[in-house]
Short mmCIF file of C-alpha atoms in Angstrom, two decimals:
data_model
loop_
_atom_site.label_atom_id
_atom_site.label_comp_id
_atom_site.label_asym_id
_atom_site.label_seq_id
_atom_site.Cartn_x
_atom_site.Cartn_y
_atom_site.Cartn_z
CA MET A 1 -59.47 -17.45 -15.54
CA ALA A 2 -55.86 -16.96 -14.51
CA ILE A 3 -55.25 -16.36 -10.84
CA VAL A 4 -52.86 -13.54 -10.03
CA LYS A 5 -50.72 -14.44 -7.07
CA LYS A 6 -49.83 -11.47 -4.93
CA ARG A 7 -46.42 -11.38 -3.31
CA SER A 8 -45.36 -9.34 -0.35
CA ILE A 9 -42.72 -6.64 -0.57
CA ILE A 10 -40.38 -8.83 1.50
CA ASN A 11 -40.69 -11.72 -0.98
CA ILE A 12 -40.06 -9.44 -3.95
CA TRP A 13 -37.07 -7.84 -2.22
CA GLY A 14 -35.65 -11.26 -1.34
CA ASP A 15 -35.96 -12.42 -4.96
CA VAL A 16 -34.23 -9.27 -6.20
CA ILE A 17 -31.34 -9.70 -3.78
CA PHE A 18 -30.97 -13.37 -4.71
CA ALA A 19 -30.98 -12.51 -8.43
CA LEU A 20 -28.29 -9.86 -7.87
CA PHE A 21 -26.35 -12.38 -5.78
CA LEU A 22 -26.39 -14.86 -8.69
CA ARG A 23 -25.41 -12.05 -11.07
CA GLU A 24 -22.42 -11.27 -8.86
CA ILE A 25 -21.36 -14.93 -8.89
CA LYS A 26 -21.64 -15.02 -12.68
CA SER A 27 -19.60 -11.83 -13.06
CA ARG A 28 -16.82 -13.37 -10.94
CA SER A 29 -16.88 -16.60 -12.97
CA ASN A 30 -15.89 -15.27 -16.37
CA ASP A 31 -12.55 -17.11 -16.62
CA LYS A 32 -11.33 -20.71 -16.36
CA LEU A 33 -10.74 -20.64 -12.62
CA GLY A 34 -14.13 -19.05 -12.07
CA ILE A 35 -15.44 -18.39 -8.60
CA ALA A 36 -12.85 -20.73 -7.08
CA TRP A 37 -10.15 -18.10 -7.58
CA ALA A 38 -12.03 -15.69 -5.30
CA VAL A 39 -11.45 -18.24 -2.52
CA ILE A 40 -8.07 -19.69 -3.54
CA SER A 41 -6.30 -16.32 -3.88
CA PRO A 42 -6.89 -15.07 -0.31
CA VAL A 43 -6.30 -18.56 1.11
CA VAL A 44 -2.86 -18.78 -0.51
CA PHE A 45 -1.94 -15.21 0.46
CA ILE A 46 -3.08 -15.51 4.08
CA PHE A 47 -1.69 -18.99 4.65
CA MET A 48 1.73 -18.42 3.09
CA LEU A 49 2.36 -15.10 4.84
CA SER A 50 1.22 -16.53 8.18
CA TYR A 51 3.25 -19.71 7.71
CA ILE A 52 6.43 -17.84 6.83
CA ARG A 53 6.03 -15.50 9.83
CA GLY A 54 5.42 -18.56 12.04
CA ILE A 55 8.64 -20.19 10.83
CA ILE A 56 10.65 -17.00 11.39
CA ASP A 57 9.37 -16.49 14.93
CA SER A 58 9.19 -20.26 15.58
CA GLY A 59 7.05 -19.97 18.66
CA GLU A 60 4.49 -17.77 20.31
CA THR A 61 3.64 -14.09 20.28
CA HIS A 62 2.29 -12.93 23.65
CA GLY A 63 0.91 -16.36 24.47
CA ILE A 64 -0.64 -17.10 21.06
CA PRO A 65 0.98 -19.27 18.34
CA THR A 66 2.51 -16.90 15.79
CA PHE A 67 0.76 -18.64 12.90
CA TYR A 68 -2.69 -17.94 14.36
CA PHE A 69 -1.55 -14.49 15.49
CA MET A 70 -1.06 -13.69 11.81
CA VAL A 71 -4.11 -15.59 10.55
CA PHE A 72 -6.59 -13.68 12.72
CA GLY A 73 -5.15 -10.34 11.64
CA MET A 74 -4.86 -11.23 7.96
CA ILE A 75 -8.41 -12.58 7.67
CA LEU A 76 -10.07 -9.55 9.28
CA VAL A 77 -7.99 -6.90 7.51
CA GLN A 78 -8.22 -8.54 4.10
CA PHE A 79 -11.96 -9.02 4.58
CA PHE A 80 -12.33 -5.34 5.50
CA LEU A 81 -10.39 -4.05 2.50
CA ALA A 82 -11.96 -6.45 -0.01
CA LEU A 83 -15.46 -5.62 1.17
CA ILE A 84 -14.96 -1.86 0.96
CA GLY A 85 -13.55 -2.26 -2.55
CA SER A 86 -16.53 -4.34 -3.70
CA ILE A 87 -19.26 -2.29 -2.03
CA SER A 88 -17.85 1.03 -3.24
CA GLY A 89 -18.65 -0.02 -6.82
CA ALA A 90 -21.98 -1.67 -6.06
CA ILE A 91 -24.26 1.22 -7.02
CA ASN A 92 -22.62 2.14 -10.32
CA LYS A 93 -22.11 -1.52 -11.23
CA ASN A 94 -25.82 -2.27 -11.42
CA LYS A 95 -27.09 1.14 -12.52
CA PRO A 96 -28.90 -0.13 -15.65
CA LEU A 97 -31.03 -2.41 -13.45
CA TYR A 98 -32.48 0.50 -11.49
CA ALA A 99 -34.83 1.13 -14.41
CA PHE A 100 -36.90 -1.65 -12.83
CA ARG A 101 -38.72 -0.21 -9.84
CA GLN A 102 -38.22 -3.43 -7.82
CA VAL A 103 -34.44 -3.00 -7.95
CA GLN A 104 -32.88 -0.47 -5.60
CA PRO A 105 -29.22 0.23 -4.80
CA ILE A 106 -29.54 -1.20 -1.29
CA SER A 107 -30.39 -4.58 -2.83
CA SER A 108 -27.13 -4.51 -4.76
CA VAL A 109 -25.21 -3.57 -1.61
CA ILE A 110 -26.74 -6.43 0.40
CA ALA A 111 -26.12 -8.97 -2.39
CA ILE A 112 -22.45 -8.04 -2.80
CA ALA A 113 -21.87 -7.83 0.96
CA GLY A 114 -23.41 -11.28 1.38
CA PHE A 115 -21.27 -12.65 -1.44
CA GLU A 116 -18.07 -11.31 0.14
CA PHE A 117 -19.08 -12.74 3.52
CA LEU A 118 -19.67 -16.15 1.94
CA ILE A 119 -16.25 -16.06 0.28
CA LYS A 120 -14.53 -15.24 3.57
CA PHE A 121 -16.47 -18.03 5.29
CA PHE A 122 -15.03 -20.56 2.84
CA VAL A 123 -11.57 -19.02 3.21
CA ILE A 124 -11.74 -19.58 6.98
CA ILE A 125 -12.96 -23.17 6.53
CA ILE A 126 -10.18 -24.02 4.06
CA ILE A 127 -7.45 -22.46 6.21
CA GLY A 128 -8.81 -24.44 9.18
CA ILE A 129 -8.71 -27.69 7.19
CA ILE A 130 -5.14 -27.03 6.00
CA ALA A 131 -4.02 -26.20 9.56
CA PHE A 132 -5.66 -29.41 10.82
CA TYR A 133 -3.83 -31.62 8.31
CA LEU A 134 -0.55 -29.85 9.10
CA HIS A 135 -1.16 -30.60 12.81
CA PHE A 136 -1.29 -26.97 13.91
CA ASP A 137 -2.98 -27.03 17.31
CA VAL A 138 -5.67 -24.42 17.69
CA THR A 139 -7.61 -23.28 20.74
CA ILE A 140 -10.78 -21.24 20.37
CA ALA A 141 -11.87 -20.18 23.86
CA ASP A 142 -14.79 -17.98 22.79
CA PRO A 143 -16.00 -18.68 19.22
CA ILE A 144 -19.12 -16.54 19.67
CA SER A 145 -17.05 -13.42 20.35
CA ILE A 146 -14.89 -14.18 17.31
CA PHE A 147 -18.00 -14.48 15.14
CA LEU A 148 -19.41 -11.23 16.53
CA ASN A 149 -16.12 -9.43 15.82
CA LEU A 150 -16.27 -10.70 12.23
CA ILE A 151 -19.85 -9.45 11.90
CA GLN A 152 -18.87 -6.03 13.23
CA VAL A 153 -15.99 -5.76 10.76
CA TRP A 154 -18.46 -6.75 8.03
CA LEU A 155 -20.91 -4.03 9.10
CA ILE A 156 -18.25 -1.32 9.40
CA ALA A 157 -16.74 -2.16 6.00
CA THR A 158 -20.17 -2.32 4.35
CA SER A 159 -21.11 1.06 5.85
CA ILE A 160 -17.89 2.72 4.68
CA GLY A 161 -18.34 1.08 1.27
CA VAL A 162 -21.86 2.53 0.98
CA ILE A 163 -20.55 6.03 1.71
CA PHE A 164 -17.84 5.68 -0.95
CA ALA A 165 -20.39 4.21 -3.39
CA LEU A 166 -22.70 7.20 -2.96
CA ALA A 167 -19.83 9.68 -3.17
CA SER A 168 -18.50 8.08 -6.39
CA CYS A 169 -21.87 8.73 -8.07
CA TYR A 170 -21.24 12.47 -7.61
CA ILE A 171 -17.44 12.50 -7.87
CA PRO A 172 -16.04 9.55 -9.89
CA GLU A 173 -12.48 10.43 -8.84
CA ILE A 174 -13.34 9.45 -5.25
CA ASP A 175 -12.37 5.87 -6.10
CA LYS A 176 -8.76 6.94 -6.55
CA LEU A 177 -8.78 8.66 -3.17
CA ARG A 178 -10.37 5.58 -1.58
CA SER A 179 -7.66 3.32 -2.95
CA LEU A 180 -4.97 5.65 -1.63
CA ALA A 181 -6.62 6.07 1.79
CA MET A 182 -7.09 2.35 2.37
CA ARG A 183 -3.46 1.34 1.77
CA PRO A 184 -2.14 2.27 5.25
CA ILE A 185 -4.90 0.18 6.88
CA PHE A 186 -2.98 -2.98 6.04
CA PHE A 187 -0.01 -1.82 8.10
CA ILE A 188 -1.67 -0.07 11.06
CA SER A 189 -4.31 -2.66 11.99
CA GLY A 190 -2.18 -5.08 13.94
CA ILE A 191 -1.43 -7.76 11.36
CA PHE A 192 2.32 -7.76 11.94
CA PHE A 193 2.40 -6.39 15.48
CA SER A 194 0.54 -6.45 18.75
CA LEU A 195 -0.50 -3.30 20.52
CA GLN A 196 1.47 -4.67 23.47
CA ASP A 197 4.66 -4.23 21.41
CA ILE A 198 4.06 -0.48 21.13
CA PRO A 199 4.94 1.94 23.97
CA LYS A 200 1.77 3.15 25.69
CA GLU A 201 2.44 6.79 24.88
CA PHE A 202 1.95 5.94 21.18
CA TRP A 203 -1.30 3.98 21.63
CA PRO A 204 -3.60 6.99 20.96
CA TYR A 205 -2.12 7.22 17.45
CA LEU A 206 -3.31 3.67 16.71
CA THR A 207 -6.37 3.00 18.85
CA TRP A 208 -8.61 5.32 16.82
CA ASN A 209 -8.69 2.46 14.30
CA PRO A 210 -11.66 0.12 15.07
CA LEU A 211 -10.12 -2.60 12.92
CA LEU A 212 -7.16 -2.78 15.33
CA HIS A 213 -9.63 -3.29 18.19
CA ALA A 214 -11.39 -6.08 16.24
CA VAL A 215 -8.09 -7.86 15.50
CA GLU A 216 -6.81 -7.66 19.08
CA LEU A 217 -10.17 -8.66 20.58
CA THR A 218 -10.38 -11.65 18.23
CA ARG A 219 -6.96 -12.87 19.33
CA TYR A 220 -8.03 -12.37 22.94
CA ALA A 221 -11.27 -14.31 22.37
CA ALA A 222 -9.31 -17.25 20.97
CA TYR A 223 -6.47 -17.13 23.50
CA PRO A 224 -7.46 -15.31 26.74
CA GLN A 225 -3.84 -15.30 27.92
CA TYR A 226 -3.11 -12.90 25.04
CA GLY A 227 -4.86 -10.11 26.94
CA SER A 228 -6.85 -7.14 25.70
CA ALA A 229 -4.73 -4.22 26.84
CA GLY A 230 -5.50 -0.97 25.05
CA VAL A 231 -8.60 -2.17 23.18
CA SER A 232 -12.28 -1.97 24.02
CA GLU A 233 -15.41 -3.88 23.01
CA PHE A 234 -17.46 -0.79 23.84
CA PHE A 235 -15.45 1.30 21.39
CA LEU A 236 -15.85 -1.30 18.64
CA ASN A 237 -19.61 -1.58 19.30
CA THR A 238 -20.02 2.20 19.30
CA VAL A 239 -18.11 2.66 16.03
CA THR A 240 -20.12 -0.14 14.41
CA LEU A 241 -23.46 1.43 15.36
CA GLY A 242 -22.25 4.89 14.37
CA CYS A 243 -21.02 3.74 10.95
CA VAL A 244 -24.22 1.81 10.18
CA PHE A 245 -26.45 4.71 11.24
CA PHE A 246 -24.44 7.31 9.31
CA ALA A 247 -24.19 5.18 6.16
CA PHE A 248 -27.89 4.43 5.96
CA ALA A 249 -28.80 8.02 6.81
CA CYS A 250 -26.66 9.15 3.87
CA TYR A 251 -28.24 6.46 1.69
CA GLN A 252 -31.79 7.44 2.64
CA ILE A 253 -31.09 11.10 1.87
CA SER A 254 -29.20 10.75 -1.42
CA TRP A 255 -29.80 7.41 -3.18
CA LYS A 256 -32.40 8.73 -5.65
CA GLN A 257 -30.19 11.65 -6.69
CA ALA A 258 -27.15 9.35 -6.86
CA ILE A 259 -28.64 6.90 -9.38
CA SER A 260 -30.05 9.70 -11.52
CA ARG A 261 -26.66 11.26 -12.18
#
């Protein structure tokens, strides 16, 4: 007599997420470069832009080497934008799979968010290796704070992506508005400038952006002499918790209606 092995809900959910994770890898590997391009493309973009800016400035920016000044900003902002773009299509992308009761939209969101985090992890490792062989000295005073800032950017971007993903199930045109709304983020999040370069009377027009706080706090965590004027860990923590709570409240209320449309 065959023995039926019972599995817990956690085990089933973990298997579903892992299967969707593998599906995401396969969908990104449909050309000759495969999954490697997902890592190579941001590495080349981040490294070249940072290297060129470092050559132009040929020194330091507020006590931090200009190359790393750019790298910290580029990694966080590109991670934020890429993650929102991927998560916003997560629900519609796997809609046929929701016919299976074990598969829910949140599983797709977690799988894609994990995949994007893994890509950015390898991007950071490769940039670090290249910088090491080019003899770029680096000082990381507080790596734990840097990691926590990265996690908070990941959570904020995932939360915003979930909101856009739910909205796009009701209004498909929302993707066009998302693309338009996200474009200024690249220029107002402190990649090319420090908040210290801006007159204080203009700070309120920029400090509403939590990504700017994450970028400046990451630079400060690596090089304490950079300072943290105008930014706040409390603000970043509050926005992160608020975004996560609001996103999952919206998900809990509307996910069944969203996938049925």
